[in-house]
mmCIF file of C-alpha atoms and ligand atoms in Angstrom:
data_model
loop_
_atom_site.group_PDB
_atom_site.id
_atom_site.type_symbol
_atom_site.label_atom_id
_atom_site.label_comp_id
_atom_site.label_asym_id
_atom_site.label_seq_id
_atom_site.Cartn_x
_atom_site.Cartn_y
_atom_site.Cartn_z
ATOM 1 C CA MET A 1066 88.334 12.099 -252.516
ATOM 2 C CA ARG A 1067 89.667 15.516 -251.572
ATOM 3 C CA VAL A 1068 93.386 16.289 -251.661
ATOM 4 C CA ARG A 1069 94.913 17.318 -248.357
ATOM 5 C CA VAL A 1070 96.533 20.749 -248.294
ATOM 6 C CA ALA A 1071 98.720 22.589 -245.758
ATOM 7 C CA VAL A 1072 99.545 26.301 -245.751
ATOM 8 C CA ASN A 1073 102.911 27.191 -244.223
ATOM 9 C CA GLY A 1074 103.080 30.918 -243.424
ATOM 10 C CA PHE A 1075 99.788 32.595 -242.538
ATOM 11 C CA GLY A 1076 100.323 36.253 -243.424
ATOM 12 C CA THR A 1077 98.926 38.384 -246.253
ATOM 13 C CA ILE A 1078 99.024 35.668 -248.902
ATOM 14 C CA GLY A 1079 98.816 32.556 -246.701
ATOM 15 C CA LYS A 1080 95.584 33.495 -244.933
ATOM 16 C CA ARG A 1081 93.892 34.236 -248.252
ATOM 17 C CA VAL A 1082 95.103 31.025 -249.871
ATOM 18 C CA ALA A 1083 93.966 29.030 -246.821
ATOM 19 C CA ASP A 1084 90.427 30.430 -247.122
ATOM 20 C CA ALA A 1085 90.399 29.826 -250.882
ATOM 21 C CA VAL A 1086 91.535 26.208 -250.440
ATOM 22 C CA ALA A 1087 88.927 25.616 -247.714
ATOM 23 C CA LYS A 1088 86.221 26.644 -250.218
ATOM 24 C CA GLN A 1089 87.260 24.182 -252.970
ATOM 25 C CA PRO A 1090 85.122 21.058 -253.385
ATOM 26 C CA ASP A 1091 88.138 18.871 -254.206
ATOM 27 C CA MET A 1092 90.462 20.112 -251.422
ATOM 28 C CA GLU A 1093 90.697 19.804 -247.660
ATOM 29 C CA LEU A 1094 92.625 22.411 -245.650
ATOM 30 C CA VAL A 1095 94.316 20.195 -243.048
ATOM 31 C CA GLY A 1096 96.003 23.019 -241.161
ATOM 32 C CA VAL A 1097 97.956 26.244 -241.235
ATOM 33 C CA ALA A 1098 101.407 26.878 -239.783
ATOM 34 C CA LYS A 1099 102.275 29.967 -237.713
ATOM 35 C CA THR A 1100 105.539 31.155 -236.182
ATOM 36 C CA ARG A 1101 103.903 33.060 -233.314
ATOM 37 C CA PRO A 1102 100.555 34.123 -231.863
ATOM 38 C CA SER A 1103 98.976 37.133 -233.591
ATOM 39 C CA TYR A 1104 95.584 38.483 -234.583
ATOM 40 C CA GLU A 1105 95.905 36.321 -237.667
ATOM 41 C CA ALA A 1106 96.486 33.217 -235.531
ATOM 42 C CA ARG A 1107 93.371 34.186 -233.548
ATOM 43 C CA ARG A 1108 91.394 34.325 -236.809
ATOM 44 C CA ALA A 1109 92.731 30.888 -237.819
ATOM 45 C CA MET A 1110 91.447 29.510 -234.513
ATOM 46 C CA GLU A 1111 88.080 31.266 -234.905
ATOM 47 C CA LYS A 1112 87.687 29.789 -238.387
ATOM 48 C CA GLY A 1113 88.450 26.319 -237.049
ATOM 49 C CA TYR A 1114 91.733 25.906 -238.920
ATOM 50 C CA PRO A 1115 94.093 23.657 -236.909
ATOM 51 C CA ILE A 1116 97.280 25.624 -236.075
ATOM 52 C CA TYR A 1117 100.740 24.055 -236.284
ATOM 53 C CA ILE A 1118 103.969 25.683 -235.132
ATOM 54 C CA THR A 1119 106.582 26.530 -237.758
ATOM 55 C CA GLY A 1120 109.793 28.520 -238.237
ATOM 56 C CA GLY A 1121 111.186 28.072 -234.713
ATOM 57 C CA GLY A 1122 107.984 29.242 -232.994
ATOM 58 C CA LYS A 1123 107.673 28.423 -229.284
ATOM 59 C CA PRO A 1124 104.799 26.254 -227.955
ATOM 60 C CA GLU A 1125 104.801 28.220 -224.660
ATOM 61 C CA ASP A 1126 103.996 31.467 -226.535
ATOM 62 C CA PHE A 1127 100.873 29.887 -228.029
ATOM 63 C CA LYS A 1128 99.975 28.402 -224.638
ATOM 64 C CA CYS A 1129 100.281 31.828 -222.958
ATOM 65 C CA ALA A 1130 98.049 33.325 -225.650
ATOM 66 C CA GLY A 1131 95.458 30.595 -225.140
ATOM 67 C CA LEU A 1132 95.766 29.394 -228.732
ATOM 68 C CA PRO A 1133 95.413 25.613 -229.094
ATOM 69 C CA VAL A 1134 98.142 24.003 -231.204
ATOM 70 C CA ALA A 1135 97.753 20.752 -233.137
ATOM 71 C CA GLY A 1136 101.494 20.034 -233.520
ATOM 72 C CA THR A 1137 104.548 21.147 -235.452
ATOM 73 C CA ILE A 1138 105.093 21.745 -239.151
ATOM 74 C CA HIS A 1139 106.592 18.231 -239.318
ATOM 75 C CA ASP A 1140 103.332 16.762 -237.977
ATOM 76 C CA LEU A 1141 101.347 18.818 -240.481
ATOM 77 C CA LEU A 1142 103.499 17.793 -243.451
ATOM 78 C CA GLY A 1143 102.978 14.154 -242.452
ATOM 79 C CA LYS A 1144 99.221 14.535 -243.009
ATOM 80 C CA VAL A 1145 99.074 16.257 -246.417
ATOM 81 C CA ASP A 1146 99.618 15.707 -250.144
ATOM 82 C CA ILE A 1147 100.782 19.255 -250.842
ATOM 83 C CA VAL A 1148 101.905 22.388 -249.014
ATOM 84 C CA VAL A 1149 101.510 25.998 -250.091
ATOM 85 C CA ASP A 1150 104.515 27.933 -248.801
ATOM 86 C CA ALA A 1151 103.550 31.538 -248.054
ATOM 87 C CA ALA A 1152 106.508 32.460 -245.861
ATOM 88 C CA PRO A 1153 108.359 35.772 -246.387
ATOM 89 C CA ASP A 1154 110.683 36.255 -249.384
ATOM 90 C CA LYS A 1155 113.589 33.772 -249.493
ATOM 91 C CA ILE A 1156 112.307 31.716 -246.529
ATOM 92 C CA GLY A 1157 110.456 29.407 -248.916
ATOM 93 C CA ARG A 1158 113.780 28.190 -250.265
ATOM 94 C CA GLU A 1159 114.852 27.232 -246.721
ATOM 95 C CA ASN A 1160 111.512 25.530 -246.113
ATOM 96 C CA ARG A 1161 111.931 23.487 -249.284
ATOM 97 C CA LYS A 1162 114.168 21.025 -247.395
ATOM 98 C CA LEU A 1163 111.276 20.241 -245.039
ATOM 99 C CA TYR A 1164 108.967 19.517 -247.952
ATOM 100 C CA GLU A 1165 111.515 17.308 -249.688
ATOM 101 C CA ALA A 1166 112.091 15.347 -246.465
ATOM 102 C CA ALA A 1167 108.340 14.876 -246.010
ATOM 103 C CA GLY A 1168 107.903 13.839 -249.664
ATOM 104 C CA VAL A 1169 105.095 16.307 -250.341
ATOM 105 C CA HIS A 1170 104.414 18.476 -253.369
ATOM 106 C CA ALA A 1171 105.010 22.197 -252.774
ATOM 107 C CA ILE A 1172 103.772 25.505 -254.198
ATOM 108 C CA PHE A 1173 106.075 28.500 -253.645
ATOM 109 C CA GLN A 1174 105.429 32.238 -254.059
ATOM 110 C CA GLY A 1175 106.933 34.935 -256.246
ATOM 111 C CA GLY A 1176 109.294 36.214 -253.543
ATOM 112 C CA GLU A 1177 111.469 33.172 -254.247
ATOM 113 C CA LYS A 1178 113.855 32.954 -257.170
ATOM 114 C CA ALA A 1179 112.532 30.942 -260.115
ATOM 115 C CA ASP A 1180 114.832 27.971 -259.493
ATOM 116 C CA VAL A 1181 113.141 27.228 -256.148
ATOM 117 C CA ALA A 1182 110.691 25.099 -258.162
ATOM 118 C CA GLU A 1183 110.588 22.986 -261.299
ATOM 119 C CA ALA A 1184 108.468 25.592 -263.088
ATOM 120 C CA SER A 1185 106.883 29.026 -262.671
ATOM 121 C CA PHE A 1186 103.101 29.035 -262.946
ATOM 122 C CA SER A 1187 100.299 31.154 -264.391
ATOM 123 C CA SER A 1188 96.825 29.601 -264.725
ATOM 124 C CA LEU A 1189 95.956 31.228 -268.056
ATOM 125 C CA ALA A 1190 99.431 31.196 -269.600
ATOM 126 C CA ASN A 1191 101.042 27.798 -268.855
ATOM 127 C CA TYR A 1192 98.815 25.437 -266.822
ATOM 128 C CA ALA A 1193 99.430 22.541 -269.233
ATOM 129 C CA ALA A 1194 103.230 22.794 -268.967
ATOM 130 C CA CYS A 1195 103.014 22.634 -265.149
ATOM 131 C CA ARG A 1196 100.887 19.499 -264.826
ATOM 132 C CA GLY A 1197 102.402 16.846 -262.576
ATOM 133 C CA LYS A 1198 105.399 18.903 -261.407
ATOM 134 C CA ARG A 1199 106.187 18.269 -257.722
ATOM 135 C CA THR A 1200 107.166 21.896 -257.149
ATOM 136 C CA LEU A 1201 105.714 25.038 -258.719
ATOM 137 C CA ARG A 1202 106.199 28.739 -258.095
ATOM 138 C CA VAL A 1203 103.256 31.092 -258.483
ATOM 139 C CA VAL A 1204 104.875 34.241 -259.866
ATOM 140 C CA SER A 1205 104.533 37.609 -258.097
ATOM 141 C CA CYS A 1206 101.479 39.850 -258.262
ATOM 142 C CA ASN A 1207 102.748 42.073 -261.091
ATOM 143 C CA THR A 1208 104.067 39.135 -263.093
ATOM 144 C CA THR A 1209 100.764 37.287 -262.645
ATOM 145 C CA GLY A 1210 98.918 40.351 -263.939
ATOM 146 C CA ILE A 1211 101.129 40.635 -267.021
ATOM 147 C CA ALA A 1212 101.056 36.882 -267.719
ATOM 148 C CA ARG A 1213 97.234 36.806 -267.588
ATOM 149 C CA ALA A 1214 96.902 39.704 -270.032
ATOM 150 C CA ALA A 1215 99.634 38.256 -272.258
ATOM 151 C CA ALA A 1216 97.796 34.926 -272.453
ATOM 152 C CA ILE A 1217 94.642 36.654 -273.748
ATOM 153 C CA LEU A 1218 96.396 38.994 -276.206
ATOM 154 C CA ARG A 1219 98.682 36.249 -277.516
ATOM 155 C CA GLU A 1220 95.757 33.928 -278.185
ATOM 156 C CA GLY A 1221 93.680 36.627 -279.887
ATOM 157 C CA TRP A 1222 96.108 38.625 -281.997
ATOM 158 C CA GLY A 1223 99.709 37.586 -281.235
ATOM 159 C CA ILE A 1224 102.231 39.850 -279.490
ATOM 160 C CA ASP A 1225 105.251 41.391 -281.249
ATOM 161 C CA HIS A 1226 106.493 43.616 -278.455
ATOM 162 C CA TRP A 1227 105.362 44.885 -275.038
ATOM 163 C CA GLU A 1228 106.552 47.843 -273.007
ATOM 164 C CA VAL A 1229 105.121 48.357 -269.538
ATOM 165 C CA THR A 1230 105.774 50.843 -266.761
ATOM 166 C CA ILE A 1231 104.729 49.404 -263.431
ATOM 167 C CA VAL A 1232 103.537 51.967 -260.895
ATOM 168 C CA ARG A 1233 104.035 49.978 -257.714
ATOM 169 C CA ARG A 1234 102.317 50.371 -254.375
ATOM 170 C CA ALA A 1235 104.853 51.143 -251.649
ATOM 171 C CA ALA A 1236 103.502 48.670 -249.082
ATOM 172 C CA ASP A 1237 100.522 46.494 -248.214
ATOM 173 C CA PRO A 1238 97.943 48.239 -245.976
ATOM 174 C CA ALA A 1239 99.149 46.455 -242.805
ATOM 175 C CA GLU A 1240 102.852 47.117 -243.478
ATOM 176 C CA THR A 1241 103.523 50.255 -241.439
ATOM 177 C CA LYS A 1242 107.310 50.064 -241.544
ATOM 178 C CA LYS A 1243 107.695 50.577 -245.315
ATOM 179 C CA GLY A 1244 107.591 53.702 -247.477
ATOM 180 C CA PRO A 1245 107.955 56.056 -249.269
ATOM 181 C CA ILE A 1246 105.450 58.322 -247.533
ATOM 182 C CA ASN A 1247 106.085 61.269 -249.832
ATOM 183 C CA GLY A 1248 107.982 60.503 -253.022
ATOM 184 C CA ILE A 1249 108.109 58.727 -256.362
ATOM 185 C CA MET A 1250 111.014 56.323 -256.361
ATOM 186 C CA PRO A 1251 112.394 55.073 -259.688
ATOM 187 C CA THR A 1252 113.570 51.450 -259.537
ATOM 188 C CA PHE A 1253 117.184 51.664 -260.741
ATOM 189 C CA GLN A 1254 117.148 48.214 -262.189
ATOM 190 C CA LEU A 1255 116.606 48.380 -265.926
ATOM 191 C CA PRO A 1256 114.692 46.409 -266.938
ATOM 192 C CA SER A 1257 112.915 45.814 -263.630
ATOM 193 C CA HIS A 1258 112.865 42.176 -262.461
ATOM 194 C CA HIS A 1259 109.286 41.739 -263.730
ATOM 195 C CA GLY A 1260 110.265 41.376 -267.412
ATOM 196 C CA PRO A 1261 112.717 38.510 -266.848
ATOM 197 C CA ASP A 1262 110.192 36.986 -264.443
ATOM 198 C CA VAL A 1263 107.461 36.941 -267.110
ATOM 199 C CA LEU A 1264 109.909 35.077 -269.362
ATOM 200 C CA THR A 1265 109.980 32.189 -266.867
ATOM 201 C CA ILE A 1266 106.388 31.584 -268.027
ATOM 202 C CA LEU A 1267 106.320 32.948 -271.589
ATOM 203 C CA PRO A 1268 109.946 32.659 -272.794
ATOM 204 C CA GLU A 1269 109.166 33.872 -276.313
ATOM 205 C CA LEU A 1270 107.620 37.199 -275.205
ATOM 206 C CA HIS A 1271 109.452 40.426 -276.165
ATOM 207 C CA ILE A 1272 108.830 42.538 -273.098
ATOM 208 C CA ALA A 1273 110.558 45.488 -271.435
ATOM 209 C CA THR A 1274 109.541 46.554 -267.925
ATOM 210 C CA LEU A 1275 110.289 49.697 -265.919
ATOM 211 C CA ALA A 1276 109.024 50.389 -262.405
ATOM 212 C CA VAL A 1277 108.454 53.273 -260.012
ATOM 213 C CA VAL A 1278 107.252 53.036 -256.416
ATOM 214 C CA VAL A 1279 104.589 55.483 -255.227
ATOM 215 C CA PRO A 1280 103.019 56.243 -251.827
ATOM 216 C CA THR A 1281 99.884 54.117 -251.979
ATOM 217 C CA THR A 1282 98.876 50.799 -250.435
ATOM 218 C CA LEU A 1283 95.821 49.953 -252.535
ATOM 219 C CA MET A 1284 97.013 48.493 -255.843
ATOM 220 C CA HIS A 1285 99.633 48.548 -258.565
ATOM 221 C CA VAL A 1286 98.868 50.126 -261.963
ATOM 222 C CA HIS A 1287 100.509 49.010 -265.229
ATOM 223 C CA VAL A 1288 100.858 51.497 -268.087
ATOM 224 C CA ASN A 1289 101.053 49.310 -271.202
ATOM 225 C CA HIS A 1290 102.000 49.708 -274.845
ATOM 226 C CA VAL A 1291 101.698 46.427 -276.746
ATOM 227 C CA ARG A 1292 102.372 45.974 -280.465
ATOM 228 C CA LEU A 1293 100.145 43.134 -281.579
ATOM 229 C CA THR A 1294 100.954 40.848 -284.511
ATOM 230 C CA ARG A 1295 97.526 41.258 -286.148
ATOM 231 C CA ALA A 1296 95.371 44.383 -285.832
ATOM 232 C CA PRO A 1297 91.928 43.862 -284.277
ATOM 233 C CA LYS A 1298 88.899 45.537 -285.880
ATOM 234 C CA ASP A 1299 88.827 48.094 -283.077
ATOM 235 C CA ALA A 1300 89.474 48.553 -279.346
ATOM 236 C CA THR A 1301 86.072 47.092 -278.474
ATOM 237 C CA GLU A 1302 87.033 43.763 -280.031
ATOM 238 C CA VAL A 1303 89.864 43.534 -277.486
ATOM 239 C CA THR A 1304 88.047 44.899 -274.440
ATOM 240 C CA ASP A 1305 85.107 42.561 -275.140
ATOM 241 C CA THR A 1306 87.538 39.638 -275.226
ATOM 242 C CA PHE A 1307 88.980 40.682 -271.849
ATOM 243 C CA ARG A 1308 85.455 41.159 -270.520
ATOM 244 C CA LYS A 1309 84.543 37.560 -271.400
ATOM 245 C CA ALA A 1310 87.825 36.087 -270.108
ATOM 246 C CA PRO A 1311 88.081 34.703 -266.572
ATOM 247 C CA ARG A 1312 90.074 36.780 -264.045
ATOM 248 C CA PHE A 1313 89.442 40.137 -265.759
ATOM 249 C CA ARG A 1314 87.106 42.967 -264.819
ATOM 250 C CA VAL A 1315 86.595 45.740 -267.384
ATOM 251 C CA PHE A 1316 84.884 48.827 -265.994
ATOM 252 C CA ALA A 1317 82.552 50.802 -268.263
ATOM 253 C CA PRO A 1318 82.435 54.628 -268.206
ATOM 254 C CA TRP A 1319 78.975 54.625 -266.572
ATOM 255 C CA GLU A 1320 80.403 52.804 -263.536
ATOM 256 C CA HIS A 1321 82.460 55.900 -262.648
ATOM 257 C CA VAL A 1322 85.485 53.931 -261.482
ATOM 258 C CA ASP A 1323 88.066 56.694 -261.839
ATOM 259 C CA GLY A 1324 91.048 54.891 -260.329
ATOM 260 C CA THR A 1325 92.238 52.450 -257.683
ATOM 261 C CA PRO A 1326 90.227 53.972 -254.786
ATOM 262 C CA GLN A 1327 86.931 53.213 -256.564
ATOM 263 C CA VAL A 1328 88.188 49.759 -257.619
ATOM 264 C CA MET A 1329 88.822 48.843 -253.996
ATOM 265 C CA GLU A 1330 85.567 50.443 -252.871
ATOM 266 C CA TYR A 1331 83.808 48.217 -255.441
ATOM 267 C CA ALA A 1332 85.716 45.251 -253.954
ATOM 268 C CA ARG A 1333 84.470 46.199 -250.488
ATOM 269 C CA ASP A 1334 80.911 46.515 -251.810
ATOM 270 C CA ARG A 1335 81.213 43.074 -253.390
ATOM 271 C CA GLY A 1336 82.748 41.496 -250.289
ATOM 272 C CA LEU A 1337 84.624 38.537 -251.801
ATOM 273 C CA GLY A 1338 87.544 37.024 -249.912
ATOM 274 C CA PHE A 1339 89.018 39.729 -247.699
ATOM 275 C CA ASN A 1340 87.150 42.382 -249.735
ATOM 276 C CA ASP A 1341 89.661 41.549 -252.433
ATOM 277 C CA MET A 1342 89.909 42.264 -256.158
ATOM 278 C CA MET A 1343 91.322 39.043 -257.554
ATOM 279 C CA GLU A 1344 90.845 39.990 -261.210
ATOM 280 C CA ASN A 1345 93.025 42.183 -263.458
ATOM 281 C CA VAL A 1346 91.201 45.498 -263.689
ATOM 282 C CA LEU A 1347 90.882 47.310 -267.037
ATOM 283 C CA TRP A 1348 88.841 50.249 -268.210
ATOM 284 C CA ASP A 1349 87.015 50.763 -271.531
ATOM 285 C CA GLU A 1350 88.103 54.395 -271.349
ATOM 286 C CA GLY A 1351 91.664 53.327 -270.578
ATOM 287 C CA PHE A 1352 92.069 51.198 -273.705
ATOM 288 C CA ARG A 1353 93.022 52.580 -277.112
ATOM 289 C CA MET A 1354 93.999 50.884 -280.385
ATOM 290 C CA ASP A 1355 96.087 52.555 -283.062
ATOM 291 C CA GLY A 1356 96.550 49.991 -285.853
ATOM 292 C CA ARG A 1357 98.424 47.137 -284.187
ATOM 293 C CA ASP A 1358 99.383 49.250 -281.153
ATOM 294 C CA ALA A 1359 97.354 48.770 -277.968
ATOM 295 C CA TYR A 1360 97.645 51.326 -275.161
ATOM 296 C CA PHE A 1361 95.989 50.442 -271.895
ATOM 297 C CA PHE A 1362 96.075 50.620 -268.111
ATOM 298 C CA GLN A 1363 95.505 47.690 -265.815
ATOM 299 C CA ALA A 1364 95.308 47.700 -262.023
ATOM 300 C CA ILE A 1365 96.488 44.788 -259.910
ATOM 301 C CA HIS A 1366 95.454 44.130 -256.306
ATOM 302 C CA GLN A 1367 98.754 42.878 -254.930
ATOM 303 C CA GLU A 1368 97.337 41.124 -251.877
ATOM 304 C CA SER A 1369 94.907 38.848 -253.701
ATOM 305 C CA ILE A 1370 95.643 38.417 -257.408
ATOM 306 C CA VAL A 1371 97.794 35.334 -256.824
ATOM 307 C CA VAL A 1372 95.190 33.602 -254.626
ATOM 308 C CA PRO A 1373 93.162 31.840 -257.372
ATOM 309 C CA GLU A 1374 96.446 31.021 -259.126
ATOM 310 C CA ASN A 1375 97.660 29.173 -255.999
ATOM 311 C CA VAL A 1376 94.508 27.040 -256.053
ATOM 312 C CA ASP A 1377 95.010 26.194 -259.738
ATOM 313 C CA ALA A 1378 98.696 25.466 -259.075
ATOM 314 C CA ILE A 1379 97.653 22.816 -256.534
ATOM 315 C CA ARG A 1380 95.481 21.155 -259.205
ATOM 316 C CA ALA A 1381 98.243 21.384 -261.812
ATOM 317 C CA SER A 1382 100.916 19.968 -259.501
ATOM 318 C CA LEU A 1383 98.773 17.010 -258.375
ATOM 319 C CA ASP A 1384 97.360 16.663 -261.918
ATOM 320 C CA LEU A 1385 93.798 16.830 -260.624
ATOM 321 C CA GLU A 1386 92.513 18.617 -263.708
ATOM 322 C CA VAL A 1387 93.757 18.099 -267.277
ATOM 323 C CA ASP A 1388 92.441 21.392 -268.587
ATOM 324 C CA GLY A 1389 93.569 24.706 -267.106
ATOM 325 C CA ARG A 1390 90.321 26.441 -268.063
ATOM 326 C CA ALA A 1391 88.363 23.737 -266.168
ATOM 327 C CA SER A 1392 90.464 24.357 -263.059
ATOM 328 C CA ILE A 1393 89.968 28.114 -263.392
ATOM 329 C CA ALA A 1394 86.199 27.629 -263.685
ATOM 330 C CA LYS A 1395 86.127 25.398 -260.586
ATOM 331 C CA THR A 1396 88.273 27.789 -258.552
ATOM 332 C CA ASP A 1397 86.316 30.853 -259.583
ATOM 333 C CA LEU A 1398 82.936 29.279 -258.891
ATOM 334 C CA ALA A 1399 84.056 28.394 -255.354
ATOM 335 C CA LEU A 1400 85.485 31.896 -254.797
ATOM 336 C CA GLY A 1401 82.414 33.675 -256.168
ATOM 337 C CA LEU A 1402 84.360 35.134 -259.100
ATOM 338 C CA SER A 1403 82.267 33.533 -261.842
ATOM 339 C CA ARG A 1404 80.015 35.806 -263.850
ATOM 340 C CA ALA A 1405 76.641 34.851 -265.275
HETATM 341 P P1 NAD B 1092 103.757 38.273 -244.893
HETATM 342 O O1 NAD B 1092 104.921 38.822 -244.169
HETATM 343 O O2 NAD B 1092 102.476 39.025 -244.879
HETATM 344 O O3 NAD B 1092 103.427 36.815 -244.352
HETATM 345 C C1 NAD B 1092 104.433 35.848 -244.171
HETATM 346 C C2 NAD B 1092 104.066 34.985 -242.967
HETATM 347 O O4 NAD B 1092 105.039 33.929 -242.830
HETATM 348 C C3 NAD B 1092 104.074 35.766 -241.646
HETATM 349 O O5 NAD B 1092 102.910 35.409 -240.916
HETATM 350 C C4 NAD B 1092 105.354 35.268 -240.954
HETATM 351 O O6 NAD B 1092 105.242 35.289 -239.546
HETATM 352 C C5 NAD B 1092 105.444 33.831 -241.464
HETATM 353 N N1 NAD B 1092 106.770 33.228 -241.375
HETATM 354 C C6 NAD B 1092 107.942 33.810 -241.013
HETATM 355 N N2 NAD B 1092 108.931 32.888 -241.043
HETATM 356 C C7 NAD B 1092 108.385 31.713 -241.431
HETATM 357 C C8 NAD B 1092 108.876 30.400 -241.634
HETATM 358 N N3 NAD B 1092 110.174 30.108 -241.439
HETATM 359 N N4 NAD B 1092 108.029 29.432 -242.047
HETATM 360 C C9 NAD B 1092 106.725 29.721 -242.267
HETATM 361 N N5 NAD B 1092 106.192 30.941 -242.074
HETATM 362 C C10 NAD B 1092 107.009 31.925 -241.666
HETATM 363 O O7 NAD B 1092 104.250 38.002 -246.385
HETATM 364 P P2 NAD B 1092 103.332 37.920 -247.677
HETATM 365 O O8 NAD B 1092 103.114 39.275 -248.202
HETATM 366 O O9 NAD B 1092 102.179 37.028 -247.412
HETATM 367 O O10 NAD B 1092 104.340 37.240 -248.695
HETATM 368 C C11 NAD B 1092 104.501 35.830 -248.766
HETATM 369 C C12 NAD B 1092 105.061 35.476 -250.123
HETATM 370 O O11 NAD B 1092 104.116 35.887 -251.127
HETATM 371 C C13 NAD B 1092 106.376 36.167 -250.498
HETATM 372 O O12 NAD B 1092 107.115 35.300 -251.319
HETATM 373 C C14 NAD B 1092 105.924 37.367 -251.302
HETATM 374 O O13 NAD B 1092 106.902 37.861 -252.187
HETATM 375 C C15 NAD B 1092 104.747 36.761 -252.050
HETATM 376 N N6 NAD B 1092 103.771 37.744 -252.533
HETATM 377 C C16 NAD B 1092 103.364 38.785 -251.748
HETATM 378 C C17 NAD B 1092 102.466 39.703 -252.248
HETATM 379 C C18 NAD B 1092 102.018 40.886 -251.443
HETATM 380 O O14 NAD B 1092 101.667 41.905 -252.016
HETATM 381 N N7 NAD B 1092 101.985 40.825 -250.140
HETATM 382 C C19 NAD B 1092 101.941 39.538 -253.533
HETATM 383 C C20 NAD B 1092 102.315 38.431 -254.289
HETATM 384 C C21 NAD B 1092 103.243 37.534 -253.780
#
């Protein structure tokens, strides 16, 4: 039997999670909830996803737009086992009351504070600790990227200390009201919120994060220095481990991927999801070992990296899969992320 899933909030993250859920063999997407008609609501209709009204949306607006509506968010919550909340930052906390009243499990996003849910979630780092929890929070894009890499490095060699500078994209491609357009803006919060956020998943990690915002919409880039506990034989031992791990893509020099524009062009060539890059991106050329010290870059596609994690969080919350790696394999096969 498939578990019944709702997605409340159908924007950048919600529309991707809805598609990902619809592709899973053990899940049924019962409907998506929208506040108002939009091109995204049109796409939901075209894909055959039943639309429910949420967040004070008006039925007459949908009627005027010619968009059929299946009911309200209350109706939708009455038909599902679990809801993925993908509403804007801080709205998830308000929506939590609806989910509690309906008695459904809920997955929140990284724009909410950690205490919105019983636990923060990362598929590779703490799936087991999240099993059976009624509420989970999938951490933000940057935190997900760090937690994935930390899980692999910790398992292979141990981590003594990690310093990362996060070069953040200013806005998502569709967000035309955000900047900067011409500037590099230091984040005057030291450390940036990402370090403490990673600790909600890996409390024992020694990590310091700094961030700057730059005028790009494509991806974030992390500039990492990690002191490992045990030295690997060489850099290749580590990059090969990343290459074999799920949710990582390591580009070789012959692929001529010089930076984020080529990464996203590769994603468009590949055509998964919304031409997304759901894996952490590393480069052989951008990885150096000096004794126990690893220096490396990783690029994170902010719009999609959390999508497979949301699918795994559903399985963890409803305890559908005992083993996190088994859930990852199932998710990735359905999303086309698995490699031969
Ligand atoms: P978004 O603005 O693209 O989409 C949010 C959607 O929710 C919109 O369609 C909006 O109309 C709708 N909405 C507004 N009020 C609502 C309500 N009361 N109930 C339900 N829906 C409502 O936002 P997003 O980028 O998809 O972000 C969603 C969450 O995901 C946030 O917590 C954000 O921090 C997190 N997140 C975003 C990114 C990213 O890069 N965009 C990456 C990782 C995590």
